[in-house]
Amino acid sequence: MFNLPIGLRTKVAVLSLFLLCLPWLGYQYVWEMEKYLRHGQEKTLEGTTQALATALHERPKLFDSQASFLTQVQQGRDLYAYPLAGPIQLDGKLSDWADYRHKSIEYGQSHQIFKADPNTPLNVSFTHMVGKYSGYLYGFFEVIDPNVIYRGKNTLRIDLNDHLTIATLAPDGVFKRYIISTIKDGWISAFELPEDPALSTPVTPEVQIQGKWRKTKLGYNIELRMPLDMVGSKLGFAIHDVNNPKTRRLDAVVGTSAIDDVDKLGTVLVPSPEIESIIKGMSHNSSRIWVVDKHGRVLAKSGDIRTGSSVWTRTVKEAPDPSFWGQFKRNYLIPLYYKILTTPPKDFVDSLQDSTVLEGSHIQKALSGKQGSTWRLTPDNKAVILAAASPIWIDDKVMGVVISEETTHGIRTLRNKALEKLFNVILTVMSMGTLALFFFASSISSRIRKLRDEAERAIDSQGRITNHIQGSKVRDEIGDLSRSFASIVSRLGQYTHYLENMSSRLSHELRTPVAVVRSSLEHLSLQQLDKDSRKYVDRAQEGASRLSMILNNMSEATRLEESLSKAEVDTFPLSKVVNGCMQGYQLTYPQQEFVLSIPDEPLTMRGVPEYIAQLMDKLIANALEFCLPGTPITVSLEVKNRKAVLTIGNLGPELPDKMSEQIFESMVSVRQQKAQDKPHLGLGLYIARLITQFHQGSIVAGNISSHQKGQTKDSEHKHLQSGVEIHVTLPLHKE
């Protein structure tokens, strides 16, 4: 952007790199801060689970009814009562179970308890699940049975037909059995069987078990509910299938477990309302709390990680800023920042939302008696969830685990807020640094341009020193460079002044010895000399004359500069001066052809006509010297842009490369180095330039190449020739 010295560019580069390091350092600091915050969140969550586990330590009654005594849980046999969102409408249509059907279990060949004829295929199967809501245990049975046999209207037996048997170990420790048997579709009839498993009569109606029996195309559906205080830790269901309405012989039994012995019953886990009330009472609404037994089955759950408002989120909430900066930041900066940052989403996929069994390394570690924690990514990769687990001790045994889960949304929000403030600070610092660097570089660039302009004004196009450079007093690289330039220009000016005055000094110093030599030769020529001596004297006189002419030429430019400084300008017609000069040249050089193009109007200008005539002498003499024999010299005078343009051209050798400007300097000549009749010091065009500049004009030279019409003694023809043209531009006087 700026042409700076190497030292200054190094300083600017170092400062720029330092400014660029600030965002990186700030970004790394924020990331380190997030690591420590995550570590703090992990320890806080472990403390939460430990506090909750402490509230559940040594309370066996909370776990005795939850079948936690099992050494192994068998799916299908050991049931889980899922928490229901609301009460089930007992209509037999099973529509209220639609959201829970994916948790149901199918019972068929592998769950066969009895079969009358092993050679006949099993025709009965069912889909079943149980749920818990508000003190009731709900259940449904979707039975596939091609032949549905109802109970007879006048019979006292309730087991000679298709029916459902329920067996449980009641909370009071008594083994109880119930039969659901009906004479038609509609409300079910429930009966309690004798305590002795070998007896099926007498039966007692049980009105607390309610439900509905509904026949379907494939069989029938049963929806029922029973109070939780009738259900103990053991529970089993069995569908009895009768296919022949005449014999009413039992053909098959398919169930969750055998129901004729309390030891053969499966278990049922009902989420504990006591444990749920304990964890809800802790008011940890920022976390999701789970309590599971030693088999990982969920005993209680509280909270939702999607809607939880953690302490991290609450600490970064800010009141809206109505100021201009606040609105600018809210409308422009924040949207720009969040092109890079990401807002923690609340619509992520929570795969454990409705889980009934939890697994994981943190749970296994807690079951071994130690606290554990783990991080997991949601299936849609939108959220990171931290889970911590602590063991629940009863009689020096781990009977369950407390699990607490939180997302990192709060920390991510806090990190985003920190990055927003960091970006604001970086933007401010970078803006101020950029402005400072801009003004600093502009100042340096301005000083460099000033030094450049002084250097250009110090030396003109002819290499003469016209001005001096004032050295800067600033103690830096540019100041040192300025002082060096000033010293160089001063020494160069002294040397140039010496060279400019050398010709006049030489001319002055050499005139006296030359005069002595000439007078001595004149006296010697008056003497009687022999032929050989006379020859040498004549040669010496010729050399002295030639040397005298050189001295005159050397002093001519100096005399002209002195006379120009004292000349008085006047108004005169330029065309008349040029026309008069050309008439004299035609008389002086009758053998040379001149082609003139001079307008009749006077073309008035301010200046000295004698100097214009001297300018014409130098230009015509130069054209005559380089003109090819038999070719004309063209002289034209015309007006362009209110300025007079005098053009003198001749056919002949072209100017060498890069000599179009140097030929107007002192002591510069493009003539071949050979013996010449007259001495040439390269001052003719230099004098022409001095006269042109005195009249505030310009003079340039250039090569030409065009078809010229040449006149010879024998013929007239066209041929391609080259040469040189000199253009003199002079300002006209405004009347």
mmCIF file with all atom_site columns, C-alpha atoms in Angstrom, residues 90-260:
data_model
loop_
_atom_site.group_PDB
_atom_site.id
_atom_site.type_symbol
_atom_site.label_atom_id
_atom_site.label_alt_id
_atom_site.label_comp_id
_atom_site.label_asym_id
_atom_site.label_entity_id
_atom_site.label_seq_id
_atom_site.pdbx_PDB_ins_code
_atom_site.Cartn_x
_atom_site.Cartn_y
_atom_site.Cartn_z
_atom_site.occupancy
_atom_site.B_iso_or_equiv
_atom_site.pdbx_formal_charge
_atom_site.auth_seq_id
_atom_site.auth_comp_id
_atom_site.auth_asym_id
_atom_site.auth_atom_id
_atom_site.pdbx_PDB_model_num
ATOM 1   C CA . LEU A 1 90  ? -61.196 -48.383 28.541 1.00 0.00 ? 90  LEU A CA 1
ATOM 2   C CA . ASP A 1 91  ? -63.001 -49.004 25.239 1.00 0.00 ? 91  ASP A CA 1
ATOM 3   C CA . GLY A 1 92  ? -61.058 -51.940 23.803 1.00 0.00 ? 92  GLY A CA 1
ATOM 4   C CA . LYS A 1 93  ? -59.967 -49.946 20.723 1.00 0.00 ? 93  LYS A CA 1
ATOM 5   C CA . LEU A 1 94  ? -56.388 -49.481 21.941 1.00 0.00 ? 94  LEU A CA 1
ATOM 6   C CA . SER A 1 95  ? -56.200 -46.002 20.337 1.00 0.00 ? 95  SER A CA 1
ATOM 7   C CA . ASP A 1 96  ? -54.873 -44.441 23.548 1.00 0.00 ? 96  ASP A CA 1
ATOM 8   C CA . TRP A 1 97  ? -51.867 -46.759 23.402 1.00 0.00 ? 97  TRP A CA 1
ATOM 9   C CA . ALA A 1 98  ? -50.680 -45.497 20.016 1.00 0.00 ? 98  ALA A CA 1
ATOM 10  C CA . ASP A 1 99  ? -47.789 -43.473 21.492 1.00 0.00 ? 99  ASP A CA 1
ATOM 11  C CA . TYR A 1 100 ? -46.607 -46.451 23.515 1.00 0.00 ? 100 TYR A CA 1
ATOM 12  C CA . ARG A 1 101 ? -47.060 -49.337 21.052 1.00 0.00 ? 101 ARG A CA 1
ATOM 13  C CA . HIS A 1 102 ? -43.375 -49.360 20.182 1.00 0.00 ? 102 HIS A CA 1
ATOM 14  C CA . LYS A 1 103 ? -42.676 -50.446 23.780 1.00 0.00 ? 103 LYS A CA 1
ATOM 15  C CA . SER A 1 104 ? -45.065 -53.414 23.708 1.00 0.00 ? 104 SER A CA 1
ATOM 16  C CA . ILE A 1 105 ? -43.904 -57.045 23.581 1.00 0.00 ? 105 ILE A CA 1
ATOM 17  C CA . GLU A 1 106 ? -45.222 -59.868 21.379 1.00 0.00 ? 106 GLU A CA 1
ATOM 18  C CA . TYR A 1 107 ? -45.880 -63.219 23.052 1.00 0.00 ? 107 TYR A CA 1
ATOM 19  C CA . GLY A 1 108 ? -46.135 -66.403 20.988 1.00 0.00 ? 108 GLY A CA 1
ATOM 20  C CA . GLN A 1 109 ? -44.426 -69.761 20.517 1.00 0.00 ? 109 GLN A CA 1
ATOM 21  C CA . SER A 1 110 ? -41.480 -68.923 22.778 1.00 0.00 ? 110 SER A CA 1
ATOM 22  C CA . HIS A 1 111 ? -43.826 -67.881 25.576 1.00 0.00 ? 111 HIS A CA 1
ATOM 23  C CA . GLN A 1 112 ? -46.015 -71.050 25.461 1.00 0.00 ? 112 GLN A CA 1
ATOM 24  C CA . ILE A 1 113 ? -46.854 -72.362 28.948 1.00 0.00 ? 113 ILE A CA 1
ATOM 25  C CA . PHE A 1 114 ? -49.218 -75.245 28.078 1.00 0.00 ? 114 PHE A CA 1
ATOM 26  C CA . LYS A 1 115 ? -50.353 -77.089 24.959 1.00 0.00 ? 115 LYS A CA 1
ATOM 27  C CA . ALA A 1 116 ? -52.834 -79.976 24.919 1.00 0.00 ? 116 ALA A CA 1
ATOM 28  C CA . ASP A 1 117 ? -51.665 -81.500 21.618 1.00 0.00 ? 117 ASP A CA 1
ATOM 29  C CA . PRO A 1 118 ? -47.962 -80.910 20.872 1.00 0.00 ? 118 PRO A CA 1
ATOM 30  C CA . ASN A 1 119 ? -48.457 -81.908 17.252 1.00 0.00 ? 119 ASN A CA 1
ATOM 31  C CA . THR A 1 120 ? -50.967 -79.186 16.417 1.00 0.00 ? 120 THR A CA 1
ATOM 32  C CA . PRO A 1 121 ? -49.781 -75.673 15.590 1.00 0.00 ? 121 PRO A CA 1
ATOM 33  C CA . LEU A 1 122 ? -50.235 -72.896 18.136 1.00 0.00 ? 122 LEU A CA 1
ATOM 34  C CA . ASN A 1 123 ? -53.127 -70.676 17.079 1.00 0.00 ? 123 ASN A CA 1
ATOM 35  C CA . VAL A 1 124 ? -53.009 -68.082 19.822 1.00 0.00 ? 124 VAL A CA 1
ATOM 36  C CA . SER A 1 125 ? -50.597 -65.144 20.442 1.00 0.00 ? 125 SER A CA 1
ATOM 37  C CA . PHE A 1 126 ? -50.889 -61.670 21.866 1.00 0.00 ? 126 PHE A CA 1
ATOM 38  C CA . THR A 1 127 ? -49.203 -58.260 22.146 1.00 0.00 ? 127 THR A CA 1
ATOM 39  C CA . HIS A 1 128 ? -49.079 -56.761 25.589 1.00 0.00 ? 128 HIS A CA 1
ATOM 40  C CA . MET A 1 129 ? -47.740 -53.936 27.741 1.00 0.00 ? 129 MET A CA 1
ATOM 41  C CA . VAL A 1 130 ? -48.553 -52.334 31.093 1.00 0.00 ? 130 VAL A CA 1
ATOM 42  C CA . GLY A 1 131 ? -48.426 -48.723 32.199 1.00 0.00 ? 131 GLY A CA 1
ATOM 43  C CA . LYS A 1 132 ? -48.881 -46.687 35.331 1.00 0.00 ? 132 LYS A CA 1
ATOM 44  C CA . TYR A 1 133 ? -50.903 -43.549 35.906 1.00 0.00 ? 133 TYR A CA 1
ATOM 45  C CA . SER A 1 134 ? -52.310 -41.974 39.073 1.00 0.00 ? 134 SER A CA 1
ATOM 46  C CA . GLY A 1 135 ? -52.375 -45.044 41.352 1.00 0.00 ? 135 GLY A CA 1
ATOM 47  C CA . TYR A 1 136 ? -53.568 -47.502 38.686 1.00 0.00 ? 136 TYR A CA 1
ATOM 48  C CA . LEU A 1 137 ? -51.859 -50.160 36.669 1.00 0.00 ? 137 LEU A CA 1
ATOM 49  C CA . TYR A 1 138 ? -53.170 -50.169 33.090 1.00 0.00 ? 138 TYR A CA 1
ATOM 50  C CA . GLY A 1 139 ? -52.676 -52.929 30.559 1.00 0.00 ? 139 GLY A CA 1
ATOM 51  C CA . PHE A 1 140 ? -53.800 -54.092 27.136 1.00 0.00 ? 140 PHE A CA 1
ATOM 52  C CA . PHE A 1 141 ? -53.815 -57.456 25.391 1.00 0.00 ? 141 PHE A CA 1
ATOM 53  C CA . GLU A 1 142 ? -54.192 -57.612 21.610 1.00 0.00 ? 142 GLU A CA 1
ATOM 54  C CA . VAL A 1 143 ? -54.962 -61.322 21.147 1.00 0.00 ? 143 VAL A CA 1
ATOM 55  C CA . ILE A 1 144 ? -54.820 -63.194 17.836 1.00 0.00 ? 144 ILE A CA 1
ATOM 56  C CA . ASP A 1 145 ? -57.270 -66.133 18.122 1.00 0.00 ? 145 ASP A CA 1
ATOM 57  C CA . PRO A 1 146 ? -59.241 -67.498 15.139 1.00 0.00 ? 146 PRO A CA 1
ATOM 58  C CA . ASN A 1 147 ? -61.894 -69.059 17.419 1.00 0.00 ? 147 ASN A CA 1
ATOM 59  C CA . VAL A 1 148 ? -63.095 -66.891 20.262 1.00 0.00 ? 148 VAL A CA 1
ATOM 60  C CA . ILE A 1 149 ? -65.111 -68.910 22.803 1.00 0.00 ? 149 ILE A CA 1
ATOM 61  C CA . TYR A 1 150 ? -67.118 -66.895 25.342 1.00 0.00 ? 150 TYR A CA 1
ATOM 62  C CA . ARG A 1 151 ? -68.325 -68.131 28.739 1.00 0.00 ? 151 ARG A CA 1
ATOM 63  C CA . GLY A 1 152 ? -71.798 -69.713 28.745 1.00 0.00 ? 152 GLY A CA 1
ATOM 64  C CA . LYS A 1 153 ? -74.637 -67.660 30.170 1.00 0.00 ? 153 LYS A CA 1
ATOM 65  C CA . ASN A 1 154 ? -75.971 -70.370 32.492 1.00 0.00 ? 154 ASN A CA 1
ATOM 66  C CA . THR A 1 155 ? -72.743 -72.075 33.531 1.00 0.00 ? 155 THR A CA 1
ATOM 67  C CA . LEU A 1 156 ? -71.091 -71.604 36.884 1.00 0.00 ? 156 LEU A CA 1
ATOM 68  C CA . ARG A 1 157 ? -67.601 -72.425 35.515 1.00 0.00 ? 157 ARG A CA 1
ATOM 69  C CA . ILE A 1 158 ? -65.568 -69.410 34.392 1.00 0.00 ? 158 ILE A CA 1
ATOM 70  C CA . ASP A 1 159 ? -62.520 -71.287 33.073 1.00 0.00 ? 159 ASP A CA 1
ATOM 71  C CA . LEU A 1 160 ? -64.107 -73.392 30.272 1.00 0.00 ? 160 LEU A CA 1
ATOM 72  C CA . ASN A 1 161 ? -63.674 -70.651 27.701 1.00 0.00 ? 161 ASN A CA 1
ATOM 73  C CA . ASP A 1 162 ? -61.120 -68.103 26.455 1.00 0.00 ? 162 ASP A CA 1
ATOM 74  C CA . HIS A 1 163 ? -59.994 -66.039 29.414 1.00 0.00 ? 163 HIS A CA 1
ATOM 75  C CA . LEU A 1 164 ? -57.174 -64.002 30.936 1.00 0.00 ? 164 LEU A CA 1
ATOM 76  C CA . THR A 1 165 ? -55.540 -65.042 34.209 1.00 0.00 ? 165 THR A CA 1
ATOM 77  C CA . ILE A 1 166 ? -53.691 -62.576 36.442 1.00 0.00 ? 166 ILE A CA 1
ATOM 78  C CA . ALA A 1 167 ? -51.401 -63.728 39.265 1.00 0.00 ? 167 ALA A CA 1
ATOM 79  C CA . THR A 1 168 ? -49.541 -61.470 41.716 1.00 0.00 ? 168 THR A CA 1
ATOM 80  C CA . LEU A 1 169 ? -47.821 -61.461 45.050 1.00 0.00 ? 169 LEU A CA 1
ATOM 81  C CA . ALA A 1 170 ? -49.807 -58.757 46.818 1.00 0.00 ? 170 ALA A CA 1
ATOM 82  C CA . PRO A 1 171 ? -48.048 -56.103 48.915 1.00 0.00 ? 171 PRO A CA 1
ATOM 83  C CA . ASP A 1 172 ? -49.217 -57.983 52.036 1.00 0.00 ? 172 ASP A CA 1
ATOM 84  C CA . GLY A 1 173 ? -47.310 -61.065 50.870 1.00 0.00 ? 173 GLY A CA 1
ATOM 85  C CA . VAL A 1 174 ? -50.390 -63.137 49.840 1.00 0.00 ? 174 VAL A CA 1
ATOM 86  C CA . PHE A 1 175 ? -50.379 -64.995 46.496 1.00 0.00 ? 175 PHE A CA 1
ATOM 87  C CA . LYS A 1 176 ? -53.545 -63.987 44.589 1.00 0.00 ? 176 LYS A CA 1
ATOM 88  C CA . ARG A 1 177 ? -55.026 -65.014 41.245 1.00 0.00 ? 177 ARG A CA 1
ATOM 89  C CA . TYR A 1 178 ? -57.737 -63.399 39.142 1.00 0.00 ? 178 TYR A CA 1
ATOM 90  C CA . ILE A 1 179 ? -59.668 -64.470 36.016 1.00 0.00 ? 179 ILE A CA 1
ATOM 91  C CA . ILE A 1 180 ? -61.060 -62.147 33.339 1.00 0.00 ? 180 ILE A CA 1
ATOM 92  C CA . SER A 1 181 ? -63.918 -64.075 31.722 1.00 0.00 ? 181 SER A CA 1
ATOM 93  C CA . THR A 1 182 ? -66.906 -62.692 29.842 1.00 0.00 ? 182 THR A CA 1
ATOM 94  C CA . ILE A 1 183 ? -70.072 -63.956 28.162 1.00 0.00 ? 183 ILE A CA 1
ATOM 95  C CA . LYS A 1 184 ? -69.944 -61.286 25.383 1.00 0.00 ? 184 LYS A CA 1
ATOM 96  C CA . ASP A 1 185 ? -68.185 -58.138 24.207 1.00 0.00 ? 185 ASP A CA 1
ATOM 97  C CA . GLY A 1 186 ? -68.296 -55.256 26.627 1.00 0.00 ? 186 GLY A CA 1
ATOM 98  C CA . TRP A 1 187 ? -67.292 -54.659 30.215 1.00 0.00 ? 187 TRP A CA 1
ATOM 99  C CA . ILE A 1 188 ? -65.222 -57.424 31.625 1.00 0.00 ? 188 ILE A CA 1
ATOM 100 C CA . SER A 1 189 ? -66.080 -59.594 34.616 1.00 0.00 ? 189 SER A CA 1
ATOM 101 C CA . ALA A 1 190 ? -63.221 -60.198 37.056 1.00 0.00 ? 190 ALA A CA 1
ATOM 102 C CA . PHE A 1 191 ? -63.144 -62.957 39.646 1.00 0.00 ? 191 PHE A CA 1
ATOM 103 C CA . GLU A 1 192 ? -60.694 -63.826 42.403 1.00 0.00 ? 192 GLU A CA 1
ATOM 104 C CA . LEU A 1 193 ? -59.666 -67.503 42.538 1.00 0.00 ? 193 LEU A CA 1
ATOM 105 C CA . PRO A 1 194 ? -59.000 -69.501 45.721 1.00 0.00 ? 194 PRO A CA 1
ATOM 106 C CA . GLU A 1 195 ? -55.608 -69.037 47.334 1.00 0.00 ? 195 GLU A CA 1
ATOM 107 C CA . ASP A 1 196 ? -54.783 -72.716 46.709 1.00 0.00 ? 196 ASP A CA 1
ATOM 108 C CA . PRO A 1 197 ? -53.464 -72.993 43.115 1.00 0.00 ? 197 PRO A CA 1
ATOM 109 C CA . ALA A 1 198 ? -54.972 -76.483 42.787 1.00 0.00 ? 198 ALA A CA 1
ATOM 110 C CA . LEU A 1 199 ? -58.521 -75.134 43.181 1.00 0.00 ? 199 LEU A CA 1
ATOM 111 C CA . SER A 1 200 ? -60.535 -73.157 40.642 1.00 0.00 ? 200 SER A CA 1
ATOM 112 C CA . THR A 1 201 ? -63.711 -72.802 42.691 1.00 0.00 ? 201 THR A CA 1
ATOM 113 C CA . PRO A 1 202 ? -65.294 -71.120 44.478 1.00 0.00 ? 202 PRO A CA 1
ATOM 114 C CA . VAL A 1 203 ? -64.673 -67.675 42.943 1.00 0.00 ? 203 VAL A CA 1
ATOM 115 C CA . THR A 1 204 ? -65.368 -64.225 44.289 1.00 0.00 ? 204 THR A CA 1
ATOM 116 C CA . PRO A 1 205 ? -66.221 -61.230 42.027 1.00 0.00 ? 205 PRO A CA 1
ATOM 117 C CA . GLU A 1 206 ? -63.518 -58.522 42.011 1.00 0.00 ? 206 GLU A CA 1
ATOM 118 C CA . VAL A 1 207 ? -64.965 -55.139 41.155 1.00 0.00 ? 207 VAL A CA 1
ATOM 119 C CA . GLN A 1 208 ? -61.671 -53.203 41.469 1.00 0.00 ? 208 GLN A CA 1
ATOM 120 C CA . ILE A 1 209 ? -60.426 -54.721 38.230 1.00 0.00 ? 209 ILE A CA 1
ATOM 121 C CA . GLN A 1 210 ? -62.162 -52.862 35.424 1.00 0.00 ? 210 GLN A CA 1
ATOM 122 C CA . GLY A 1 211 ? -61.897 -53.051 31.682 1.00 0.00 ? 211 GLY A CA 1
ATOM 123 C CA . LYS A 1 212 ? -63.419 -53.923 28.341 1.00 0.00 ? 212 LYS A CA 1
ATOM 124 C CA . TRP A 1 213 ? -63.408 -56.933 26.047 1.00 0.00 ? 213 TRP A CA 1
ATOM 125 C CA . ARG A 1 214 ? -63.732 -56.171 22.328 1.00 0.00 ? 214 ARG A CA 1
ATOM 126 C CA . LYS A 1 215 ? -63.795 -58.718 19.536 1.00 0.00 ? 215 LYS A CA 1
ATOM 127 C CA . THR A 1 216 ? -61.701 -57.992 16.399 1.00 0.00 ? 216 THR A CA 1
ATOM 128 C CA . LYS A 1 217 ? -61.220 -59.567 12.980 1.00 0.00 ? 217 LYS A CA 1
ATOM 129 C CA . LEU A 1 218 ? -58.159 -61.450 14.178 1.00 0.00 ? 218 LEU A CA 1
ATOM 130 C CA . GLY A 1 219 ? -59.283 -62.197 17.713 1.00 0.00 ? 219 GLY A CA 1
ATOM 131 C CA . TYR A 1 220 ? -60.074 -59.852 20.568 1.00 0.00 ? 220 TYR A CA 1
ATOM 132 C CA . ASN A 1 221 ? -58.667 -56.961 22.609 1.00 0.00 ? 221 ASN A CA 1
ATOM 133 C CA . ILE A 1 222 ? -58.692 -56.566 26.377 1.00 0.00 ? 222 ILE A CA 1
ATOM 134 C CA . GLU A 1 223 ? -58.114 -53.217 28.092 1.00 0.00 ? 223 GLU A CA 1
ATOM 135 C CA . LEU A 1 224 ? -58.069 -53.153 31.889 1.00 0.00 ? 224 LEU A CA 1
ATOM 136 C CA . ARG A 1 225 ? -56.897 -51.349 34.956 1.00 0.00 ? 225 ARG A CA 1
ATOM 137 C CA . MET A 1 226 ? -56.358 -52.322 38.585 1.00 0.00 ? 226 MET A CA 1
ATOM 138 C CA . PRO A 1 227 ? -55.223 -50.370 41.646 1.00 0.00 ? 227 PRO A CA 1
ATOM 139 C CA . LEU A 1 228 ? -51.505 -50.387 42.321 1.00 0.00 ? 228 LEU A CA 1
ATOM 140 C CA . ASP A 1 229 ? -52.130 -51.460 45.921 1.00 0.00 ? 229 ASP A CA 1
ATOM 141 C CA . MET A 1 230 ? -53.351 -54.803 44.538 1.00 0.00 ? 230 MET A CA 1
ATOM 142 C CA . VAL A 1 231 ? -50.070 -55.360 42.681 1.00 0.00 ? 231 VAL A CA 1
ATOM 143 C CA . GLY A 1 232 ? -46.905 -56.453 44.412 1.00 0.00 ? 232 GLY A CA 1
ATOM 144 C CA . SER A 1 233 ? -43.381 -56.951 43.166 1.00 0.00 ? 233 SER A CA 1
ATOM 145 C CA . LYS A 1 234 ? -44.367 -60.118 41.263 1.00 0.00 ? 234 LYS A CA 1
ATOM 146 C CA . LEU A 1 235 ? -46.889 -60.248 38.458 1.00 0.00 ? 235 LEU A CA 1
ATOM 147 C CA . GLY A 1 236 ? -47.876 -62.554 35.620 1.00 0.00 ? 236 GLY A CA 1
ATOM 148 C CA . PHE A 1 237 ? -50.477 -62.696 32.847 1.00 0.00 ? 237 PHE A CA 1
ATOM 149 C CA . ALA A 1 238 ? -51.657 -65.702 30.800 1.00 0.00 ? 238 ALA A CA 1
ATOM 150 C CA . ILE A 1 239 ? -54.113 -66.099 27.925 1.00 0.00 ? 239 ILE A CA 1
ATOM 151 C CA . HIS A 1 240 ? -56.018 -69.407 27.984 1.00 0.00 ? 240 HIS A CA 1
ATOM 152 C CA . ASP A 1 241 ? -57.249 -70.579 24.590 1.00 0.00 ? 241 ASP A CA 1
ATOM 153 C CA . VAL A 1 242 ? -60.314 -72.871 24.086 1.00 0.00 ? 242 VAL A CA 1
ATOM 154 C CA . ASN A 1 243 ? -61.166 -73.731 20.483 1.00 0.00 ? 243 ASN A CA 1
ATOM 155 C CA . ASN A 1 244 ? -64.027 -76.342 20.704 1.00 0.00 ? 244 ASN A CA 1
ATOM 156 C CA . PRO A 1 245 ? -67.299 -74.885 22.018 1.00 0.00 ? 245 PRO A CA 1
ATOM 157 C CA . LYS A 1 246 ? -68.685 -78.377 22.663 1.00 0.00 ? 246 LYS A CA 1
ATOM 158 C CA . THR A 1 247 ? -65.908 -80.031 24.644 1.00 0.00 ? 247 THR A CA 1
ATOM 159 C CA . ARG A 1 248 ? -64.549 -76.701 25.982 1.00 0.00 ? 248 ARG A CA 1
ATOM 160 C CA . ARG A 1 249 ? -61.240 -78.367 26.527 1.00 0.00 ? 249 ARG A CA 1
ATOM 161 C CA . LEU A 1 250 ? -58.216 -76.117 27.184 1.00 0.00 ? 250 LEU A CA 1
ATOM 162 C CA . ASP A 1 251 ? -55.953 -76.218 24.131 1.00 0.00 ? 251 ASP A CA 1
ATOM 163 C CA . ALA A 1 252 ? -53.092 -73.828 24.939 1.00 0.00 ? 252 ALA A CA 1
ATOM 164 C CA . VAL A 1 253 ? -51.804 -71.250 27.402 1.00 0.00 ? 253 VAL A CA 1
ATOM 165 C CA . VAL A 1 254 ? -49.480 -68.368 26.390 1.00 0.00 ? 254 VAL A CA 1
ATOM 166 C CA . GLY A 1 255 ? -48.332 -65.910 29.030 1.00 0.00 ? 255 GLY A CA 1
ATOM 167 C CA . THR A 1 256 ? -45.674 -63.690 30.468 1.00 0.00 ? 256 THR A CA 1
ATOM 168 C CA . SER A 1 257 ? -44.851 -66.378 33.044 1.00 0.00 ? 257 SER A CA 1
ATOM 169 C CA . ALA A 1 258 ? -46.331 -69.446 34.735 1.00 0.00 ? 258 ALA A CA 1
ATOM 170 C CA . ILE A 1 259 ? -49.058 -68.369 37.121 1.00 0.00 ? 259 ILE A CA 1
ATOM 171 C CA . ASP A 1 260 ? -49.643 -71.514 39.211 1.00 0.00 ? 260 ASP A CA 1
#
